[in-house]
Coordinates of C-alpha atoms and ligand atoms in Angstrom, one line a residue:
M1 CA 34.3 16.3 -2.5
A2 CA 33.4 16.7 1.2
R3 CA 34.3 13.7 3.4
Q4 CA 31.3 11.6 4.4
P5 CA 30.4 12.5 8.0
S6 CA 30.9 9.7 10.7
T7 CA 28.0 7.6 11.8
K8 CA 28.0 9.4 15.1
Q9 CA 27.9 12.9 13.4
L10 CA 25.0 11.7 11.2
C11 CA 23.2 10.4 14.3
D12 CA 23.6 13.8 15.9
W13 CA 22.4 15.8 13.0
D14 CA 19.5 13.4 12.4
R15 CA 18.4 14.0 16.0
K16 CA 19.0 17.7 15.8
Y17 CA 17.5 18.6 12.4
L18 CA 15.0 15.9 11.4
W19 CA 11.4 15.0 12.1
H20 CA 10.6 11.5 10.9
P21 CA 7.2 10.2 9.7
F22 CA 4.9 8.2 12.0
T23 CA 7.6 8.5 14.7
Q24 CA 7.5 9.6 18.3
M25 CA 10.5 12.0 18.1
Q26 CA 11.0 12.2 21.9
E27 CA 11.8 8.5 21.9
W28 CA 13.7 8.7 18.7
E29 CA 16.0 11.4 20.1
Q30 CA 17.0 9.0 23.0
E31 CA 18.2 6.2 20.6
D32 CA 20.8 6.0 17.9
P33 CA 19.0 6.0 14.5
L34 CA 19.8 3.2 12.1
I35 CA 21.2 5.0 9.0
I36 CA 21.0 3.1 5.8
E37 CA 23.7 4.1 3.2
K38 CA 23.5 1.3 0.6
G39 CA 21.5 -1.6 -0.6
K40 CA 22.0 -4.8 -2.6
G41 CA 19.3 -7.3 -3.5
S42 CA 17.3 -8.1 -0.5
Y43 CA 19.8 -6.3 1.9
L44 CA 20.1 -2.9 3.3
I45 CA 23.5 -1.8 4.5
D46 CA 24.1 0.8 7.3
T47 CA 26.8 3.4 7.5
D48 CA 28.9 1.0 9.6
G49 CA 28.6 -1.7 6.9
K50 CA 26.2 -4.0 8.8
K51 CA 23.7 -5.8 6.6
Y52 CA 19.9 -6.3 7.2
L53 CA 17.3 -8.2 5.2
D54 CA 14.7 -5.8 4.0
G55 CA 11.6 -7.4 5.4
T56 CA 9.3 -4.6 4.4
S57 CA 10.6 -3.9 0.9
S58 CA 11.4 -0.4 2.3
I59 CA 7.7 0.1 3.1
W60 CA 6.1 -2.1 0.4
V61 CA 7.8 -0.4 -2.5
N62 CA 10.8 -2.5 -3.6
L63 CA 10.1 -5.4 -6.0
H64 CA 13.3 -6.7 -7.7
G65 CA 15.8 -5.9 -5.0
H66 CA 18.0 -3.0 -4.4
R67 CA 20.5 -1.9 -7.0
H68 CA 18.9 -3.9 -9.8
P69 CA 21.3 -3.2 -12.8
T70 CA 18.3 -2.8 -15.2
L71 CA 16.7 -0.2 -13.0
D72 CA 19.9 1.5 -12.2
R73 CA 20.8 1.8 -15.8
A74 CA 17.4 3.2 -16.8
I75 CA 17.8 6.1 -14.4
K76 CA 21.3 6.8 -15.5
K77 CA 20.3 6.7 -19.2
Q78 CA 17.3 9.1 -18.6
L79 CA 19.6 11.4 -16.6
D80 CA 21.8 11.8 -19.7
K81 CA 18.8 13.2 -21.4
I82 CA 16.8 15.2 -18.8
A83 CA 15.8 14.9 -15.2
H84 CA 12.5 16.7 -15.4
S85 CA 10.3 18.9 -17.5
T86 CA 6.8 19.9 -16.7
F87 CA 3.8 17.9 -17.8
L88 CA 1.5 20.9 -17.8
G89 CA 1.2 21.7 -21.5
L90 CA 4.2 19.4 -22.4
S91 CA 4.8 15.7 -22.7
N92 CA 7.9 13.4 -22.5
P93 CA 8.7 10.0 -24.1
P94 CA 9.0 7.8 -20.8
A95 CA 5.7 9.2 -19.6
I96 CA 4.0 8.4 -22.8
Q97 CA 5.5 4.9 -23.1
L98 CA 4.7 4.1 -19.6
A99 CA 1.1 5.0 -19.9
R100 CA 0.8 2.7 -22.9
E101 CA 2.5 -0.2 -20.9
L102 CA 0.3 0.5 -17.9
I103 CA -2.8 0.3 -19.9
R104 CA -1.6 -3.0 -21.5
I105 CA -1.1 -4.7 -18.1
A106 CA -4.1 -3.1 -16.2
P107 CA -7.5 -4.7 -15.7
K108 CA -9.3 -4.6 -19.2
G109 CA -11.4 -1.5 -19.6
L110 CA -9.0 1.0 -18.0
T111 CA -7.7 3.2 -20.8
R112 CA -6.3 6.4 -19.4
V113 CA -3.4 7.3 -17.1
F114 CA -3.2 10.5 -14.9
Y115 CA 0.1 10.8 -13.1
S116 CA 1.0 12.1 -9.7
D117 CA 3.6 11.6 -7.0
N118 CA 2.6 9.2 -4.3
G119 CA -0.2 6.9 -3.2
S120 CA -2.1 9.6 -1.3
T121 CA -2.2 11.8 -4.4
A122 CA -3.3 9.0 -6.6
V123 CA -6.2 8.5 -4.2
E124 CA -7.0 12.3 -4.1
V125 CA -7.1 12.3 -7.9
A126 CA -9.5 9.4 -8.0
I127 CA -11.8 11.1 -5.4
K128 CA -11.9 14.5 -7.3
M129 CA -12.3 12.8 -10.7
A130 CA -15.3 10.9 -9.3
V131 CA -17.0 13.9 -7.8
Q132 CA -16.3 16.1 -11.0
Y133 CA -17.4 13.3 -13.3
W134 CA -20.8 13.0 -11.7
Q135 CA -21.3 16.8 -11.8
Q136 CA -20.4 17.0 -15.5
H137 CA -21.8 13.7 -16.7
R138 CA -25.1 13.8 -15.0
P139 CA -25.7 17.3 -13.7
Q140 CA -29.0 16.0 -12.5
A141 CA -27.1 13.6 -10.3
G142 CA -25.2 16.5 -8.7
S143 CA -25.8 15.2 -5.3
K144 CA -23.5 12.2 -5.9
K145 CA -20.6 13.4 -3.9
T146 CA -20.3 11.1 -0.9
F147 CA -17.9 8.1 -0.6
L148 CA -18.5 4.7 0.9
H149 CA -15.4 3.1 2.4
L150 CA -14.5 0.3 4.9
K151 CA -13.7 0.9 8.5
L152 CA -9.9 0.5 9.2
A153 CA -9.3 1.6 5.6
Y154 CA -6.0 3.5 4.9
H155 CA -5.6 5.5 1.7
G156 CA -2.9 7.9 2.6
D157 CA -2.3 10.9 4.7
T158 CA -3.6 13.9 2.7
I159 CA -6.9 15.2 3.9
G160 CA -9.0 13.6 1.1
A161 CA -7.3 10.3 1.6
V162 CA -7.7 10.6 5.4
S163 CA -11.4 11.4 4.9
V164 CA -12.0 8.0 3.3
G165 CA -9.8 6.3 5.7
N166 CA -10.6 5.0 9.2
I167 CA -7.7 4.3 11.4
K168 CA -8.5 6.1 14.7
L169 CA -5.0 6.3 15.9
F170 CA -3.8 8.1 12.8
H171 CA -7.0 10.0 11.8
S172 CA -9.0 11.1 14.8
R173 CA -7.0 14.2 15.4
F174 CA -8.1 15.6 12.1
T175 CA -11.9 14.8 12.2
S176 CA -12.8 18.6 12.0
L177 CA -11.0 18.8 8.6
L178 CA -12.5 15.7 7.0
F179 CA -15.5 15.6 4.6
P180 CA -18.4 13.3 5.7
T181 CA -18.4 9.7 4.3
V182 CA -20.3 6.4 4.8
E183 CA -18.5 3.6 6.6
A184 CA -19.1 -0.1 6.5
D185 CA -17.5 -3.0 8.4
P186 CA -14.5 -4.6 6.8
P187 CA -14.2 -8.4 6.2
Y188 CA -12.0 -8.9 9.2
C189 CA -12.6 -12.6 9.7
Y190 CA -10.3 -13.0 12.8
R191 CA -12.4 -10.4 14.6
C192 CA -15.6 -10.7 12.7
P193 CA -17.9 -7.7 13.4
L194 CA -20.9 -10.0 13.1
S195 CA -19.3 -12.7 15.2
L196 CA -19.6 -15.2 12.4
A197 CA -17.0 -17.5 10.9
Y198 CA -16.1 -17.9 7.3
P199 CA -17.2 -19.7 5.2
T200 CA -20.4 -20.6 6.9
C201 CA -21.2 -16.8 7.2
R202 CA -21.6 -16.7 3.4
M203 CA -20.0 -13.3 3.6
A204 CA -22.9 -11.8 5.6
C205 CA -20.7 -8.8 6.0
L206 CA -21.7 -7.7 2.6
D207 CA -25.4 -7.5 3.4
P208 CA -25.1 -4.2 5.3
I209 CA -22.9 -2.9 2.4
E210 CA -25.7 -3.8 -0.1
R211 CA -28.2 -2.1 2.1
I212 CA -26.2 1.1 2.3
I213 CA -25.6 1.1 -1.5
K214 CA -29.2 0.3 -2.2
E215 CA -30.5 3.1 0.1
R216 CA -27.9 5.8 -0.6
H217 CA -26.7 5.3 -4.2
R218 CA -28.2 8.6 -5.2
E219 CA -25.6 10.4 -3.0
L220 CA -22.7 8.0 -3.5
A221 CA -20.1 9.0 -6.0
G222 CA -18.0 6.0 -5.3
F223 CA -17.0 3.1 -3.2
I224 CA -13.2 3.2 -2.4
I225 CA -11.7 -0.2 -1.4
E226 CA -8.2 -1.7 -1.0
P227 CA -8.8 -4.7 -3.2
L228 CA -8.3 -8.1 -1.4
V229 CA -6.1 -6.8 1.3
Q230 CA -6.5 -3.8 3.8
T231 CA -2.8 -3.6 4.2
A232 CA -2.2 -0.8 6.8
A233 CA -5.1 -2.2 8.9
G234 CA -2.8 -5.1 9.6
M235 CA -3.4 -7.0 6.4
I236 CA -7.1 -7.8 6.6
T237 CA -7.7 -10.2 3.8
A238 CA -11.0 -10.4 2.1
P239 CA -12.5 -13.8 1.4
P240 CA -12.6 -15.0 -2.3
G241 CA -15.5 -13.5 -4.2
Y242 CA -15.8 -10.4 -1.8
L243 CA -14.4 -8.0 -4.3
K244 CA -16.4 -9.3 -7.3
R245 CA -19.6 -8.9 -5.3
V246 CA -18.6 -5.4 -4.4
R247 CA -18.1 -4.7 -8.2
E248 CA -21.6 -6.2 -9.0
L249 CA -23.2 -4.0 -6.3
C250 CA -21.4 -0.8 -7.6
T251 CA -22.4 -1.6 -11.2
K252 CA -26.0 -2.4 -10.2
Y253 CA -26.5 0.8 -8.3
N254 CA -24.3 3.1 -10.5
V255 CA -21.6 3.8 -7.9
L256 CA -18.1 4.2 -9.1
L257 CA -15.7 1.6 -7.8
I258 CA -12.4 3.0 -6.9
A259 CA -9.6 0.4 -6.3
D260 CA -6.7 1.6 -4.3
E261 CA -4.0 -0.8 -5.5
V262 CA -1.2 1.4 -4.0
A263 CA -0.1 -1.4 -1.7
T264 CA -1.5 -4.5 -3.6
G265 CA -0.3 -3.6 -7.1
F266 CA 2.6 -4.8 -9.0
G267 CA 2.7 -8.5 -8.1
R268 CA 2.3 -8.3 -4.3
T269 CA -0.7 -10.5 -4.3
G270 CA 0.7 -13.0 -6.9
K271 CA -0.9 -11.3 -9.9
M272 CA 0.1 -8.0 -11.4
F273 CA -3.0 -6.3 -9.7
A274 CA -5.2 -7.6 -6.9
C275 CA -8.3 -6.9 -9.0
Q276 CA -7.2 -9.5 -11.5
H277 CA -7.7 -12.3 -9.1
E278 CA -11.5 -11.7 -9.4
G279 CA -11.8 -10.5 -13.0
V280 CA -12.7 -7.1 -11.6
T281 CA -12.2 -3.8 -13.5
P282 CA -12.6 -0.8 -11.2
D283 CA -13.8 2.5 -12.6
L284 CA -10.7 4.2 -11.1
M285 CA -7.5 2.6 -9.9
A286 CA -4.8 4.2 -7.8
I287 CA -1.2 2.9 -8.1
S288 CA 2.1 3.9 -6.7
K289 CA 4.7 2.1 -4.5
G290 CA 5.8 -0.8 -6.7
L291 CA 5.2 1.3 -9.9
T292 CA 8.9 2.2 -10.0
G293 CA 10.2 -1.0 -8.4
G294 CA 10.8 1.0 -5.2
Y295 CA 13.2 3.5 -6.9
M296 CA 11.4 6.9 -7.4
P297 CA 8.2 8.5 -6.1
L298 CA 5.7 8.2 -8.9
A299 CA 1.9 7.4 -8.8
A300 CA -0.9 7.2 -11.3
T301 CA -4.7 7.0 -11.4
L302 CA -6.1 4.9 -14.2
T303 CA -9.6 5.2 -15.4
T304 CA -12.0 4.3 -18.1
E305 CA -12.8 6.0 -21.4
E306 CA -16.3 6.6 -20.1
I307 CA -15.0 8.7 -17.2
Y308 CA -12.3 10.4 -19.3
K309 CA -15.0 11.5 -21.8
G310 CA -17.0 13.1 -19.0
F311 CA -14.3 15.7 -18.9
L312 CA -14.2 16.6 -22.6
G313 CA -15.6 19.9 -23.9
T314 CA -14.4 23.2 -25.1
Y315 CA -12.2 25.3 -22.9
E316 CA -15.1 27.6 -21.9
D317 CA -17.1 24.6 -20.8
F318 CA -14.7 24.5 -17.9
K319 CA -14.9 20.7 -17.7
T320 CA -11.1 20.5 -17.4
F321 CA -9.7 18.5 -14.6
F322 CA -7.9 21.3 -12.7
H323 CA -5.4 19.2 -10.9
G324 CA -1.7 18.6 -11.2
H325 CA 1.7 18.6 -9.4
S326 CA 5.0 20.2 -10.2
Y327 CA 6.6 16.7 -10.8
T328 CA 3.6 15.1 -12.5
G329 CA 4.9 12.7 -15.2
N330 CA 8.6 13.0 -14.0
P331 CA 10.8 11.5 -16.8
L332 CA 13.2 9.9 -14.3
G333 CA 10.3 8.1 -12.4
C334 CA 8.6 7.1 -15.7
A335 CA 11.9 5.7 -17.1
V336 CA 12.6 3.6 -14.1
A337 CA 8.9 2.4 -14.0
L338 CA 9.3 1.3 -17.6
A339 CA 12.3 -0.7 -16.6
N340 CA 10.5 -2.1 -13.8
L341 CA 7.8 -3.5 -16.2
D342 CA 10.5 -4.7 -18.4
V343 CA 12.1 -6.7 -15.5
F344 CA 8.7 -8.3 -14.7
Q345 CA 8.7 -9.6 -18.4
R346 CA 12.3 -10.5 -18.8
E347 CA 12.8 -12.2 -15.4
K348 CA 9.3 -13.7 -15.4
T349 CA 8.8 -12.2 -12.0
L350 CA 5.2 -13.4 -11.5
A351 CA 5.8 -16.9 -12.6
R352 CA 8.9 -17.2 -10.4
L353 CA 6.9 -15.8 -7.5
Q354 CA 4.3 -18.6 -7.3
P355 CA 6.5 -21.3 -5.7
K356 CA 7.9 -18.7 -3.3
I357 CA 4.3 -17.8 -2.2
K358 CA 3.8 -21.5 -1.5
T359 CA 7.1 -21.8 0.4
M360 CA 6.3 -18.7 2.4
A361 CA 3.0 -20.4 3.5
R362 CA 4.8 -23.6 4.4
L363 CA 7.5 -21.7 6.4
L364 CA 4.9 -19.8 8.3
Q365 CA 2.9 -22.9 9.2
P366 CA 4.9 -23.8 12.4
L367 CA 4.4 -20.2 13.7
W368 CA 0.7 -21.1 14.4
Q369 CA 2.0 -23.1 17.4
L370 CA 3.5 -20.1 19.2
P371 CA 1.4 -19.2 22.3
H372 CA 1.0 -15.5 21.4
V373 CA 0.4 -15.8 17.6
G374 CA -3.3 -15.3 17.2
D375 CA -3.6 -15.2 13.4
I376 CA -1.4 -15.5 10.4
R377 CA -2.8 -13.8 7.2
Q378 CA -1.1 -14.2 3.9
R379 CA -2.0 -13.1 0.5
G380 CA 0.6 -13.7 -2.1
F381 CA 3.8 -12.2 -0.9
M382 CA 2.1 -10.1 1.8
V383 CA 2.1 -11.5 5.3
A384 CA 0.7 -10.4 8.7
I385 CA 1.1 -12.0 12.0
E386 CA -1.3 -10.8 14.7
L387 CA 0.2 -11.2 18.2
V388 CA -2.3 -11.5 21.0
E389 CA -2.1 -11.5 24.8
D390 CA -4.5 -14.4 25.1
K391 CA -4.8 -16.8 22.2
Q392 CA -8.1 -18.5 23.6
T393 CA -10.0 -15.2 23.9
R394 CA -8.1 -13.3 21.1
K395 CA -7.5 -10.6 23.6
P396 CA -5.0 -8.0 22.1
Y397 CA -2.0 -6.8 23.9
P398 CA -2.5 -3.3 25.1
L399 CA -1.0 -0.9 22.6
E400 CA 1.2 0.6 25.5
K401 CA 3.1 -2.6 25.8
R402 CA 4.4 -2.0 22.2
V403 CA 4.8 -5.7 21.6
G404 CA 5.0 -5.3 17.8
H405 CA 7.6 -2.6 18.1
R406 CA 9.7 -4.8 20.5
V407 CA 9.5 -7.8 18.1
T408 CA 10.8 -5.6 15.3
M409 CA 13.6 -4.3 17.5
E410 CA 14.5 -7.8 18.4
A411 CA 14.4 -8.8 14.6
R412 CA 16.6 -5.9 13.8
R413 CA 19.2 -7.0 16.3
R414 CA 19.2 -10.4 14.5
G415 CA 19.6 -8.7 11.0
L416 CA 16.0 -8.4 9.7
L417 CA 14.2 -5.0 9.3
L418 CA 10.5 -5.0 9.9
R419 CA 7.8 -2.3 10.7
P420 CA 4.9 -3.3 12.9
I421 CA 1.4 -2.0 12.8
G422 CA 0.3 -2.1 16.4
N423 CA 0.4 -5.7 17.5
V424 CA 0.6 -7.0 13.9
I425 CA 3.9 -7.7 12.3
I426 CA 4.1 -7.2 8.6
L427 CA 6.4 -9.2 6.5
M428 CA 6.5 -8.1 2.9
P429 CA 9.9 -8.8 1.3
P430 CA 11.0 -7.9 -2.3
L431 CA 9.5 -10.3 -4.8
S432 CA 13.0 -11.2 -5.8
T433 CA 13.9 -12.6 -2.3
S434 CA 15.6 -15.9 -2.7
L435 CA 14.3 -19.1 -0.9
P436 CA 17.4 -19.1 1.6
E437 CA 16.7 -15.4 2.4
L438 CA 13.0 -16.1 2.9
R439 CA 13.8 -19.0 5.2
R440 CA 16.2 -16.7 7.2
M441 CA 13.6 -14.0 7.4
V442 CA 10.9 -16.4 8.9
E443 CA 13.5 -18.0 11.2
I444 CA 14.5 -14.5 12.6
L445 CA 10.9 -13.5 12.8
R446 CA 10.1 -16.6 14.8
G447 CA 13.0 -16.1 17.1
A448 CA 12.1 -12.5 17.8
I449 CA 8.4 -13.3 18.5
T450 CA 9.4 -16.1 20.9
T451 CA 11.9 -13.8 22.7
V452 CA 9.7 -11.0 23.2
T453 CA 6.3 -12.6 23.9
L454 CA 7.8 -15.0 26.3
L455 CA 9.6 -12.4 28.3
P456 CA 7.7 -11.8 31.6
T457 CA 7.0 -8.0 30.7
A458 CA 5.1 -9.0 27.6
G459 CA 2.6 -11.4 29.1
Ligands
PLP1 C1 -3.6 1.2 0.2 C2 -2.8 2.5 0.3 N1 -3.2 3.6 -0.2 C3 -2.4 4.7 -0.2 C4 -1.3 4.8 0.5 C5 -0.6 6.1 0.7 O1 0.6 6.0 -0.1 P1 1.8 7.1 0.0 O2 2.4 6.8 1.4 O3 2.7 6.9 -1.1 O4 1.2 8.4 0.1 C6 -0.8 3.6 1.1 C7 0.5 3.7 1.9 O5 0.8 2.8 2.6 C8 -1.6 2.4 1.1 O6 -1.2 1.3 1.7

């Protein structure tokens, strides 16, 4: 077997041959990349053997820690059978069993599973299903092809997902490619678009949404929403009851509710799915990320029997959902996803998470005192810390100052890996993180924020 190249060699080749996502490569090329070779539990280990706490769960995917024996074993076992066979015209045991399990744990009323590979495709599938459903189910309602979504929404990077997204920095270059949508203000309480305060506002931000739905329901195929938390927007957390009200409005005006649980699903918010906090069943639900416990790229779009039936007919009716990917229903991905759900049950992951959520809140409490911490938002095991230049006026740091980035680089030096969203620091560790590890993470985070925001260049 060829000898493993040295760290230096790998760094050189990385800079020479690669193009990393969401990365200014000109800057990347000037620094030594951190190259992760191994992992164990809550830790990632680089090619020089240095250990880092995984504060982002490897971008919000890992749940039970790295190298979990049950998950490792599931992949190895499946590999002894087959790595992949197509799902177009064929089926496979793990994909069938996983679909059954997903329906068992999903919000009641979701009965069908359509697989794809990542969060963006799961959203694309939901959008396309909604449009085709209305065409076939109610030809007279053929004009129902527009989507309502929230500002600052993020549903992925493919063109359909970007069309229903609204993060200017990421999306504005592609405006000419996007289909038209209808946008509404999000429940961003810290920077309330109506300049009101919760709870006295009585969720007045829902009024314009009701008006839009009432006026435009004839053209609205669906309302796509990240339930409870708009994660990539910097973890904007909706007040209790918001999602339920959205569900009521969608039902009343016959607009499909599409829940994008790509980030919130699989325990992140403290329940298996965010929708379950408010007893909501969406018409379509996109899942990915935690689906495989952070092991393999796999996604699914779940839907109701009502929508599924809208696609039935003889072949020549051409009601088929003509969508699929080469790796749809991949047996390795489905096998490890089944093991992931098994671990949830056997290790009582959700029950054991509840005290950790409380501890997290307690540990974060003192950070409110820091002079540049404007807001701390927590929902379950998802945390965002919004850093501001001026706490009184809530004036944000100019993006050029890269305060979020500098905090995460400082945290990295101290042994914690994080990824910022502008001036917002996201902390989303694996659900299996132990209390001492959690304490260490918050301690490092606090130190990094203090160091960076109190440096003269930051203020
Ligand atoms: C809510 C939400 N939807 C969709 C996506 C896209 O998922 P992927 O990166 O797997 O395409 C993300 C990714 O962060 C997300 O947070």
